[in-house]
């Protein structure tokens, strides 16, 4: 395995936001857009600034992530950039003290150095949009000012990075280098996010100059040279340039986006061919996010086909019960989940990017299956990435029964999944609600508020979901408003749902996996309650019904298996290097049960009184009982996700 294969990509999910249909990001006002969408869109994202998460585990994760973002010193984050520009070299005998370099993937000897500052710029902008806290804007402004100074000092046609241009030249020449365009993408994304969410005009100026450098660098290349360059991981560079084009309308930015069209990866998908076996998963996923953006901005039908086919292929044939995918960062043969229950499964960046692609598809066709997958992956994989005790995050989510998660460090890791985590846990408000021309979609049951300014309506959601099955919605408006509410009827709610408006029952004729449409004139203070009873269910591996996970409603349950013989120092591991996962000793101690009865499996799992979302196995032939809790809660210990049914 070569080093350059071990990582992933992150960029912000880009979907239409509000009417009129010129948009780029969820959470962005349309006055920053200059390119209209070329395709019809059925659902629009709300501006992220208009959604507030009020309490609950998502709010808690977001607050921990925000504290981490604010704790990282600007001088340490800027250090490698200034070294590259010759700005951090004190004269001999100078009393100036150099900042302590960051470690892990941000070390000065790492070819990916600089990627984290792009993620951090995005995370700060998202936190500012999500909370309105000026501390996030001030820190983002400081980083942008520092990057502008570095760009000016480098004086290389707009080039900006923590490494020299020779890395890009090596990539163009198809010689060995980790993934410089991947790292460059993070800067493009982060700076664009600073403009989009924090209204930082200097960030747009910097990224526009970077694009001018890229155009000058790449436009003379032949198609053969470009395709060789694109064999190396480049993150979402196509996506980044489509997004910049949406803002600027500059045709050079559209041309740049199309220079990152990777034929070998995308042409088979356009033809409906699953070419994912053995492919590095998170090299692929961002390319399809870019394809989705291409379709929206240009009407490219091939791009739509590729993005849609890819999503369905991954979700239906390559996805574990928690919504993640990949083993040792790679896809494998379709429908072989039970053969890949290892300690190196479920790279978190993959899921982050799958959620971005999911948002695109939902806006084109607002179907419950897209919202359902989003819920599955958000509650089980993304929410569970962060250790509540420390705020640190994991790279992989092991599916091997009896394995356990390893976590990052505050300033000595900076893996790709640390960077995408800066964003994941800062933008939980992006997919709770959508709207069409008439009404609001309620997709997720998260305590929150959404303000639809154009309609003069605020919707307040109160719930303890998933610890309770009921969510309460209050309509706040100054005057009666005629509009529909589209309430998601989850596919897992097979026991039926109940609905009341102002205390009066409403007949529900829809079926699980659809939307309940409430068309009425809403008056100030109207309230509704939707109850979706949750039941235990088996989630079998897609190739073996005798290997299955257990879920309660949408929540995947993990069997708690203790801390015996756990290596590494919880909550961190040392050295803080994800490569340690490959070959890490996941030897499972003797005595950890991994088997449940095949007959009447669910009847032998009982709720624990007084402990919400907690269950216990009750085997008839053994004294060994295993407690099960939501996977997102089970940290710093071994666990069982998939059971053998005998």
XYZ file of C-alpha atoms in Angstrom:
646
model
C 0.000 0.000 0.000
C 1.461 3.337 -1.003
C 1.223 6.269 1.364
C -0.626 8.456 -1.066
C -3.666 6.174 -0.929
C -4.362 6.785 2.748
C -6.696 9.676 2.936
C -9.844 11.358 1.960
C -11.514 14.552 0.861
C -13.845 17.099 2.239
C -15.805 19.961 0.836
C -19.025 21.614 1.576
C -22.229 20.167 0.288
C -23.462 22.337 -2.509
C -27.162 22.484 -3.249
C -29.699 25.103 -4.251
C -30.628 27.331 -1.364
C -33.552 29.629 -1.964
C -35.627 31.235 -4.650
C -34.785 32.382 -7.273
C -32.837 29.320 -8.304
C -29.332 30.689 -8.349
C -27.359 29.046 -5.641
C -24.228 27.304 -4.555
C -24.072 26.238 -0.948
C -26.631 25.200 1.564
C -26.529 28.127 3.915
C -25.807 30.905 1.465
C -27.692 33.939 0.285
C -28.327 34.222 -3.439
C -26.856 37.705 -3.722
C -23.421 36.030 -3.946
C -24.383 34.035 -7.045
C -24.076 35.118 -10.649
C -24.865 31.858 -12.497
C -28.413 30.533 -12.654
C -29.174 26.846 -12.348
C -29.784 25.160 -15.690
C -32.007 22.350 -14.397
C -35.333 22.224 -12.556
C -34.963 21.753 -8.817
C -37.698 20.333 -6.601
C -36.349 21.185 -3.141
C -34.165 23.979 -1.869
C -31.881 24.194 1.132
C -32.456 26.857 3.707
C -29.673 29.276 4.425
C -27.626 27.734 7.191
C -27.892 31.054 9.023
C -31.662 30.528 9.210
C -31.463 27.215 11.067
C -30.506 26.890 14.722
C -30.010 23.650 16.636
C -31.269 24.299 20.136
C -30.164 21.309 22.218
C -29.383 17.611 22.186
C -26.393 15.506 21.082
C -25.886 17.344 17.805
C -25.678 20.679 19.609
C -23.223 19.158 22.095
C -20.994 17.768 19.330
C -21.054 21.120 17.550
C -20.013 22.972 20.698
C -17.109 20.602 21.353
C -15.951 20.948 17.762
C -16.170 24.725 17.991
C -13.995 24.749 21.083
C -11.378 22.704 19.251
C -11.441 25.060 16.260
C -10.928 28.098 18.465
C -8.170 26.440 20.506
C -5.712 25.969 17.624
C -3.293 28.945 17.550
C -3.190 30.966 14.341
C 0.619 31.187 14.347
C 0.945 27.404 14.479
C -1.628 26.933 11.729
C 0.173 29.472 9.521
C 3.667 28.191 10.261
C 4.139 25.834 7.297
C 2.715 28.437 4.891
C 5.156 31.062 6.117
C 8.063 28.635 5.973
C 7.198 27.894 2.338
C 7.242 31.633 1.601
C 10.502 32.196 3.488
C 8.720 34.325 6.090
C 9.543 32.321 9.225
C 13.313 32.200 9.123
C 14.782 34.376 11.895
C 18.332 35.589 11.549
C 21.059 33.824 13.586
C 21.023 35.137 17.143
C 17.540 36.601 16.766
C 15.411 36.465 19.947
C 12.370 35.639 17.810
C 10.871 32.316 18.855
C 9.513 30.134 16.102
C 5.984 28.742 16.509
C 5.877 25.083 17.402
C 5.033 23.164 14.219
C 1.855 21.130 14.181
C 2.266 17.371 14.000
C 0.804 14.431 12.127
C -0.250 15.207 8.582
C 0.574 18.889 9.187
C 4.209 18.191 9.989
C 6.793 20.066 7.929
C 7.961 16.749 6.472
C 4.495 15.773 5.247
C 3.487 16.347 1.635
C -0.120 17.037 2.676
C 0.787 19.887 4.994
C -1.621 22.796 4.735
C -4.775 20.770 4.084
C -6.105 21.270 7.608
C -6.165 25.056 7.418
C -8.610 24.748 4.515
C -10.871 22.482 6.551
C -10.522 24.849 9.479
C -11.544 27.841 7.354
C -14.660 25.926 6.347
C -15.364 24.805 9.897
C -15.034 28.332 11.285
C -17.326 29.718 8.592
C -19.899 26.986 9.216
C -19.795 27.534 12.963
C -20.290 31.256 12.432
C -23.275 30.623 10.169
C -24.707 28.011 12.527
C -24.327 29.985 15.755
C -23.763 33.673 14.938
C -20.788 33.667 17.348
C -18.367 36.393 16.223
C -15.391 34.505 17.677
C -15.524 32.149 14.701
C -15.564 35.042 12.245
C -12.685 36.821 13.944
C -10.493 33.745 13.816
C -11.409 33.113 10.189
C -10.540 36.702 9.354
C -7.123 36.300 11.019
C -6.328 33.218 8.974
C -7.489 34.840 5.742
C -5.322 37.901 6.432
C -2.333 35.663 7.058
C -2.908 33.705 3.848
C -3.197 36.931 1.859
C 0.202 37.980 3.189
C 1.736 34.638 2.236
C 0.245 34.804 -1.259
C 1.655 38.277 -1.762
C 5.091 37.267 -0.472
C 5.241 34.165 -2.675
C 4.435 36.367 -5.686
C 3.902 33.353 -7.970
C 0.956 34.346 -10.160
C -1.476 33.772 -7.269
C -0.085 30.436 -6.102
C -0.718 29.726 -2.409
C 0.156 26.638 -0.422
C 2.236 25.287 2.445
C 4.421 23.382 -0.041
C 6.320 24.485 -3.170
C 4.905 24.332 -6.686
C 7.257 21.458 -7.425
C 4.679 19.150 -5.837
C 2.165 20.191 -8.490
C 4.810 19.817 -11.192
C 5.557 16.285 -10.016
C 1.854 15.459 -10.164
C 1.589 16.841 -13.709
C 4.638 14.804 -14.708
C 2.948 11.701 -13.199
C 5.889 11.145 -10.852
C 5.622 10.175 -7.210
C 3.943 12.705 -4.922
C 1.228 12.288 -2.315
C -1.747 14.373 -3.508
C -1.080 18.099 -3.916
C -4.339 18.897 -5.713
C -6.234 17.229 -2.880
C -4.554 19.613 -0.455
C -5.095 22.556 -2.780
C -8.798 21.733 -2.926
C -9.095 22.261 0.815
C -7.812 25.816 0.449
C -10.146 26.570 -2.444
C -13.072 25.202 -0.455
C -12.170 26.914 2.802
C -11.617 30.318 1.250
C -14.827 30.076 -0.753
C -16.679 29.130 2.420
C -15.241 32.143 4.200
C -16.706 34.347 1.497
C -19.993 32.455 1.394
C -20.758 32.112 5.089
C -18.700 34.874 6.692
C -18.828 37.477 3.892
C -15.034 37.748 3.779
C -14.313 39.569 0.511
C -10.580 39.158 0.890
C -11.043 35.374 0.856
C -12.760 35.632 -2.538
C -9.910 37.803 -3.813
C -7.334 35.227 -2.679
C -9.153 32.262 -4.189
C -9.741 34.113 -7.479
C -6.011 34.778 -7.746
C -5.337 31.115 -7.001
C -7.689 30.166 -9.829
C -5.818 32.471 -12.210
C -2.592 30.672 -11.300
C -4.254 27.271 -11.833
C -5.618 28.312 -15.232
C -2.188 29.451 -16.362
C -0.662 26.220 -15.047
C -3.130 23.757 -16.527
C -4.576 25.244 -19.711
C -1.455 24.468 -21.834
C -1.548 20.761 -20.909
C -2.668 18.122 -23.374
C -5.570 15.818 -22.552
C -3.091 12.966 -22.136
C -1.114 14.964 -19.578
C -4.265 15.882 -17.703
C -5.553 12.317 -17.532
C -2.219 11.105 -16.185
C -2.298 13.865 -13.575
C -5.835 12.902 -12.584
C -4.844 9.337 -11.762
C -3.589 10.761 -8.489
C -6.145 11.779 -5.868
C -7.297 15.365 -6.395
C -10.163 15.639 -3.941
C -13.000 17.823 -5.199
C -11.101 20.212 -7.448
C -13.809 19.913 -10.101
C -16.401 20.767 -7.456
C -14.342 23.720 -6.209
C -14.073 25.299 -9.640
C -17.744 24.732 -10.471
C -18.574 26.502 -7.230
C -16.236 29.391 -7.947
C -17.757 29.683 -11.406
C -21.220 29.882 -9.822
C -20.048 32.917 -7.844
C -17.954 34.720 -10.441
C -19.483 33.676 -13.746
C -15.911 33.633 -15.104
C -15.763 31.134 -17.999
C -12.153 30.327 -17.095
C -13.402 28.842 -13.841
C -15.837 26.616 -15.740
C -13.001 25.494 -18.001
C -10.870 24.694 -14.962
C -13.640 22.546 -13.510
C -13.816 20.532 -16.719
C -10.057 20.066 -16.815
C -10.559 17.865 -13.746
C -12.882 15.463 -15.552
C -11.338 12.030 -14.913
C -12.400 9.817 -17.792
C -11.283 6.461 -16.387
C -13.374 6.947 -13.251
C -16.438 8.698 -14.628
C -17.146 7.291 -18.082
C -18.047 3.789 -16.793
C -20.411 5.305 -14.221
C -22.105 7.344 -16.935
C -22.711 4.045 -18.751
C -24.147 2.392 -15.631
C -21.108 0.208 -14.935
C -20.030 -0.469 -11.343
C -16.272 0.094 -11.540
C -15.709 0.521 -7.809
C -14.108 -2.805 -6.824
C -10.635 -2.084 -5.350
C -11.004 1.657 -5.999
C -9.906 4.078 -3.291
C -13.317 5.113 -2.042
C -12.747 8.717 -1.130
C -10.852 9.407 -4.305
C -14.079 8.557 -6.135
C -16.800 10.157 -4.043
C -15.753 13.841 -4.378
C -15.584 13.468 -8.150
C -19.265 12.589 -8.173
C -20.120 15.552 -5.944
C -18.474 17.670 -8.635
C -20.458 15.854 -11.310
C -23.663 16.707 -9.463
C -22.666 20.353 -9.409
C -21.862 20.221 -13.126
C -25.374 18.970 -13.857
C -26.953 21.751 -11.819
C -24.946 24.559 -13.382
C -24.686 23.367 -16.987
C -27.408 20.743 -17.499
C -24.841 18.040 -18.322
C -27.033 14.934 -18.449
C -24.076 12.531 -18.368
C -23.010 14.060 -15.085
C -26.483 13.480 -13.616
C -26.449 9.838 -14.719
C -23.008 9.248 -13.206
C -23.874 10.883 -9.878
C -27.206 9.088 -9.534
C -25.900 5.661 -10.548
C -22.937 6.022 -8.220
C -25.102 6.926 -5.214
C -27.450 3.991 -5.680
C -24.547 1.613 -6.288
C -22.707 2.652 -3.133
C -25.755 2.788 -0.860
C -27.336 -0.450 -2.084
C -24.247 -2.596 -2.618
C -21.280 -1.182 -0.683
C -22.672 0.252 2.562
C -22.510 -1.049 6.126
C -25.390 -0.776 8.580
C -24.139 2.535 9.981
C -24.116 4.222 6.567
C -20.375 4.051 5.988
C -18.392 2.173 3.378
C -14.934 0.830 2.445
C -12.418 -1.571 3.954
C -8.897 -0.175 4.306
C -10.230 2.893 2.487
C -11.171 0.892 -0.614
C -14.390 -0.332 -2.133
C -14.596 -4.060 -2.658
C -16.795 -6.384 -4.689
C -20.470 -5.418 -4.485
C -22.622 -7.269 -1.968
C -19.741 -8.672 0.073
C -20.281 -6.891 3.382
C -19.958 -9.985 5.599
C -16.531 -10.730 4.113
C -15.213 -7.297 5.116
C -15.930 -6.948 8.818
C -12.455 -5.782 9.792
C -10.810 -3.215 12.022
C -10.220 -0.868 9.097
C -13.743 -0.252 7.836
C -15.824 2.871 7.401
C -13.425 5.750 6.775
C -15.374 8.713 8.109
C -14.543 11.093 5.258
C -16.311 8.762 2.845
C -19.583 9.172 4.688
C -19.142 12.915 4.956
C -18.858 13.138 1.193
C -21.688 10.668 0.582
C -23.937 12.982 2.603
C -22.978 15.882 0.353
C -23.875 13.862 -2.719
C -27.119 12.788 -1.051
C -28.152 16.405 -0.582
C -27.761 17.069 -4.294
C -29.944 14.113 -5.217
C -32.626 15.066 -2.704
C -32.970 18.549 -4.180
C -33.476 17.037 -7.630
C -35.945 14.389 -6.434
C -37.053 14.846 -2.815
C -37.660 11.192 -1.985
C -37.654 9.654 1.476
C -34.901 7.174 0.603
C -32.391 10.017 0.305
C -33.482 11.541 3.602
C -33.490 8.068 5.153
C -29.905 7.371 4.135
C -28.897 10.794 5.393
C -30.442 10.016 8.787
C -28.822 6.572 8.904
C -25.331 7.899 8.212
C -25.686 11.066 10.290
C -26.948 9.452 13.491
C -24.793 6.361 13.381
C -21.519 7.258 11.679
C -21.031 11.024 11.810
C -22.507 11.635 15.264
C -20.568 8.630 16.556
C -17.248 9.831 15.132
C -16.647 12.193 18.040
C -15.649 11.025 21.505
C -17.902 12.993 23.888
C -15.318 12.947 26.671
C -12.546 14.617 24.680
C -14.031 15.974 21.459
C -11.492 13.965 19.466
C -12.554 11.973 16.402
C -11.889 8.611 14.812
C -10.631 7.822 11.332
C -12.088 4.338 10.881
C -15.166 2.774 12.449
C -14.232 -0.899 12.900
C -16.893 -3.476 12.073
C -14.900 -6.416 13.436
C -16.818 -7.829 16.423
C -14.936 -6.936 19.595
C -12.806 -4.208 18.005
C -12.710 -0.600 19.173
C -12.163 2.899 17.841
C -8.957 4.919 17.990
C -9.056 8.709 18.245
C -7.098 11.727 17.136
C -5.057 14.100 19.275
C -5.646 17.865 19.634
C -2.605 18.969 17.616
C -0.597 15.930 16.491
C -2.878 14.060 14.071
C -4.672 16.180 11.461
C -5.793 13.243 9.378
C -8.289 13.816 6.597
C -11.076 12.700 8.953
C -10.002 15.293 11.501
C -10.377 17.936 8.800
C -13.741 16.737 7.535
C -14.790 16.446 11.171
C -14.118 20.169 11.599
C -16.904 20.637 9.063
C -19.214 17.679 9.816
C -19.757 18.712 13.407
C -20.213 22.369 12.508
C -23.107 22.107 10.038
C -25.713 19.772 11.501
C -28.432 22.252 10.593
C -27.970 21.846 6.854
C -30.353 18.946 6.142
C -33.074 19.082 8.802
C -35.354 21.209 6.610
C -35.796 21.967 2.921
C -38.497 23.856 1.067
C -40.077 23.992 -2.356
C -42.033 26.905 -3.839
C -44.922 26.222 -1.462
C -43.937 24.524 1.793
C -41.368 23.011 4.147
C -39.926 19.495 4.243
C -39.198 18.194 7.749
C -36.568 15.510 7.160
C -34.839 15.014 10.500
C -36.119 14.959 14.053
C -33.606 17.249 15.748
C -34.490 20.016 18.231
C -34.124 23.132 16.141
C -35.687 26.224 14.600
C -35.947 27.271 10.970
C -36.857 30.754 9.801
C -38.350 30.966 6.300
C -37.944 34.672 5.826
C -39.660 34.860 2.435
C -42.825 33.324 3.890
C -42.645 35.055 7.255
C -42.808 31.697 9.027
C -40.695 30.185 11.778
C -40.971 26.486 12.574
C -39.811 25.326 16.016
C -39.132 21.626 16.570
C -38.923 20.180 20.070
C -38.021 16.555 20.658
C -35.752 14.183 22.536
C -35.578 11.879 19.520
C -34.348 9.172 19.365
C -34.873 8.774 23.120
C -38.543 9.456 22.448
C -40.650 8.734 19.394
C -42.528 12.057 19.272
C -41.507 15.348 17.742
C -43.500 18.548 18.338
C -43.631 21.354 15.787
C -44.878 24.872 16.497
C -45.722 27.351 13.750
C -44.778 30.934 14.560
C -46.071 33.607 12.196
C -47.511 37.109 12.446
C -50.490 36.236 10.263
C -52.129 33.117 8.821
C -50.039 31.449 6.116
C -51.322 28.888 3.631
C -48.633 26.315 2.950
C -48.038 22.576 3.095
C -45.778 20.810 5.532
C -44.116 17.663 4.214
C -43.454 15.404 7.199
C -41.096 12.527 6.607
C -42.664 9.125 7.252
C -39.515 7.043 7.825
C -39.152 3.701 6.104
C -38.202 2.152 9.458
C -41.532 3.230 11.037
C -43.279 -0.002 10.090
C -45.506 0.109 13.181
C -47.306 3.132 11.764
C -47.340 6.759 12.884
C -49.801 9.013 14.684
C -50.330 12.680 13.978
C -52.255 15.439 15.721
C -52.756 19.117 14.902
C -53.668 21.305 17.864
C -54.474 18.121 19.766
C -56.872 16.708 17.186
C -55.984 13.415 15.430
C -55.228 13.554 11.718
C -55.721 10.471 9.576
C -52.506 9.295 7.907
C -53.020 7.391 4.659
C -49.412 7.352 3.518
C -47.049 4.421 3.983
C -43.529 4.181 5.445
C -40.926 5.558 3.064
C -42.956 8.586 1.968
C -44.052 12.059 3.083
C -47.208 13.042 4.941
C -48.547 16.201 3.328
C -50.354 18.617 5.649
C -51.955 21.282 3.443
C -53.660 23.997 5.480
C -53.662 27.627 6.487
C -51.433 27.815 9.533
C -52.266 30.266 12.258
C -49.867 31.754 14.799
C -49.188 29.199 17.519
C -50.507 26.134 15.682
C -48.903 22.937 16.940
C -48.589 19.442 15.609
C -47.199 16.229 17.030
C -45.804 13.381 14.966
C -45.071 10.083 16.685
C -43.014 7.446 14.873
C -42.832 4.369 17.122
C -39.492 2.616 16.947
C -39.049 -1.135 16.975
C -36.083 -3.464 17.025
C -35.056 -4.747 13.621
C -32.325 -6.825 12.061
C -30.069 -5.241 9.456
C -28.569 -8.227 7.623
C -25.356 -8.055 5.666
C -26.222 -7.751 1.986
C -24.583 -11.089 1.195
C -25.414 -13.185 4.248
C -28.688 -13.089 6.227
C -26.972 -14.983 9.068
C -24.740 -11.977 9.767
C -26.698 -8.975 10.986
C -26.609 -5.760 12.953
C -29.395 -4.755 15.336
C -31.151 -1.393 15.087
C -33.889 0.351 17.016
C -35.691 2.556 14.566
C -32.897 4.400 12.744
C -30.372 3.893 15.559
C -27.770 1.170 15.210
C -27.126 -0.630 18.497
C -23.665 -1.762 19.577
C -23.051 -4.527 22.055
C -20.738 -3.287 24.832
C -17.803 -5.692 25.116
C -15.537 -4.171 27.770
C -11.992 -2.825 27.723
C -9.905 -5.965 28.140
C -6.463 -5.858 26.455
C -7.143 -2.607 24.620
C -3.888 -1.213 23.237
C -3.192 2.473 22.869
C -4.092 5.115 25.387
C -7.771 5.948 25.348
C -9.098 8.316 24.248
C -6.028 8.775 22.034
C -3.491 6.468 20.506
C 0.208 7.084 20.117
C 1.718 7.607 17.646
C -1.219 9.566 16.234
C -0.976 8.020 12.799
C -3.850 6.305 10.983
C -1.392 4.019 9.246
C -1.123 2.289 12.605
C -4.615 0.998 11.950
C -3.225 -1.225 9.214
C -1.680 -4.029 11.200
C -3.005 -2.744 14.524
C -3.556 -5.657 16.874
C -7.307 -6.123 16.989
C -7.020 -9.556 18.563
C -10.337 -10.190 20.223
C -10.117 -11.475 23.814
C -11.678 -14.843 24.488
C -15.131 -14.844 25.942
C -16.670 -11.939 24.008
C -20.021 -13.216 22.684
C -20.512 -12.663 18.981
C -23.504 -14.944 18.424
C -27.242 -14.373 18.734
C -29.929 -16.988 18.140
C -31.158 -17.094 14.574
C -34.693 -17.920 15.701
C -36.622 -15.202 17.512
C -33.529 -12.990 17.616
C -35.311 -9.777 18.488
C -37.532 -11.370 21.129
C -34.405 -12.154 23.147
C -33.291 -8.516 23.278
C -35.119 -6.598 25.978
C -35.138 -2.914 26.993
C -33.384 -2.010 30.254
C -35.750 -0.233 32.619
C -34.851 3.372 33.356
C -32.170 3.586 30.656
C -33.444 5.042 27.356
C -32.211 3.339 24.190
C -30.489 0.642 26.256
C -31.190 -3.043 25.716
C -29.850 -6.350 26.977
C -29.551 -9.763 25.454
C -31.417 -12.405 27.447
C -30.078 -15.759 26.262
C -31.888 -18.797 27.584
C -28.839 -21.076 27.616
C -26.141 -18.792 29.017
C -25.496 -16.474 31.927
C -23.609 -14.055 29.681
C -25.655 -10.976 28.930
C -24.597 -8.129 26.678
C -25.855 -4.584 27.047
C -26.586 -2.734 23.819
C -26.585 1.028 23.398
C -26.649 3.339 20.374
C -23.389 3.035 18.507
C -22.891 6.787 18.720
C -22.743 6.484 22.518
C -20.356 3.529 22.841
C -16.842 4.943 23.167
C -13.513 3.894 24.658
C -14.405 0.222 24.705
C -14.821 -2.817 22.516
C -18.150 -3.378 20.809
C -20.095 -5.727 18.572
C -21.865 -4.262 15.555
C -22.487 -7.347 13.418
C -23.607 -10.589 15.052
C -23.496 -14.151 13.779
C -26.985 -15.642 13.937
C -27.068 -19.348 14.778
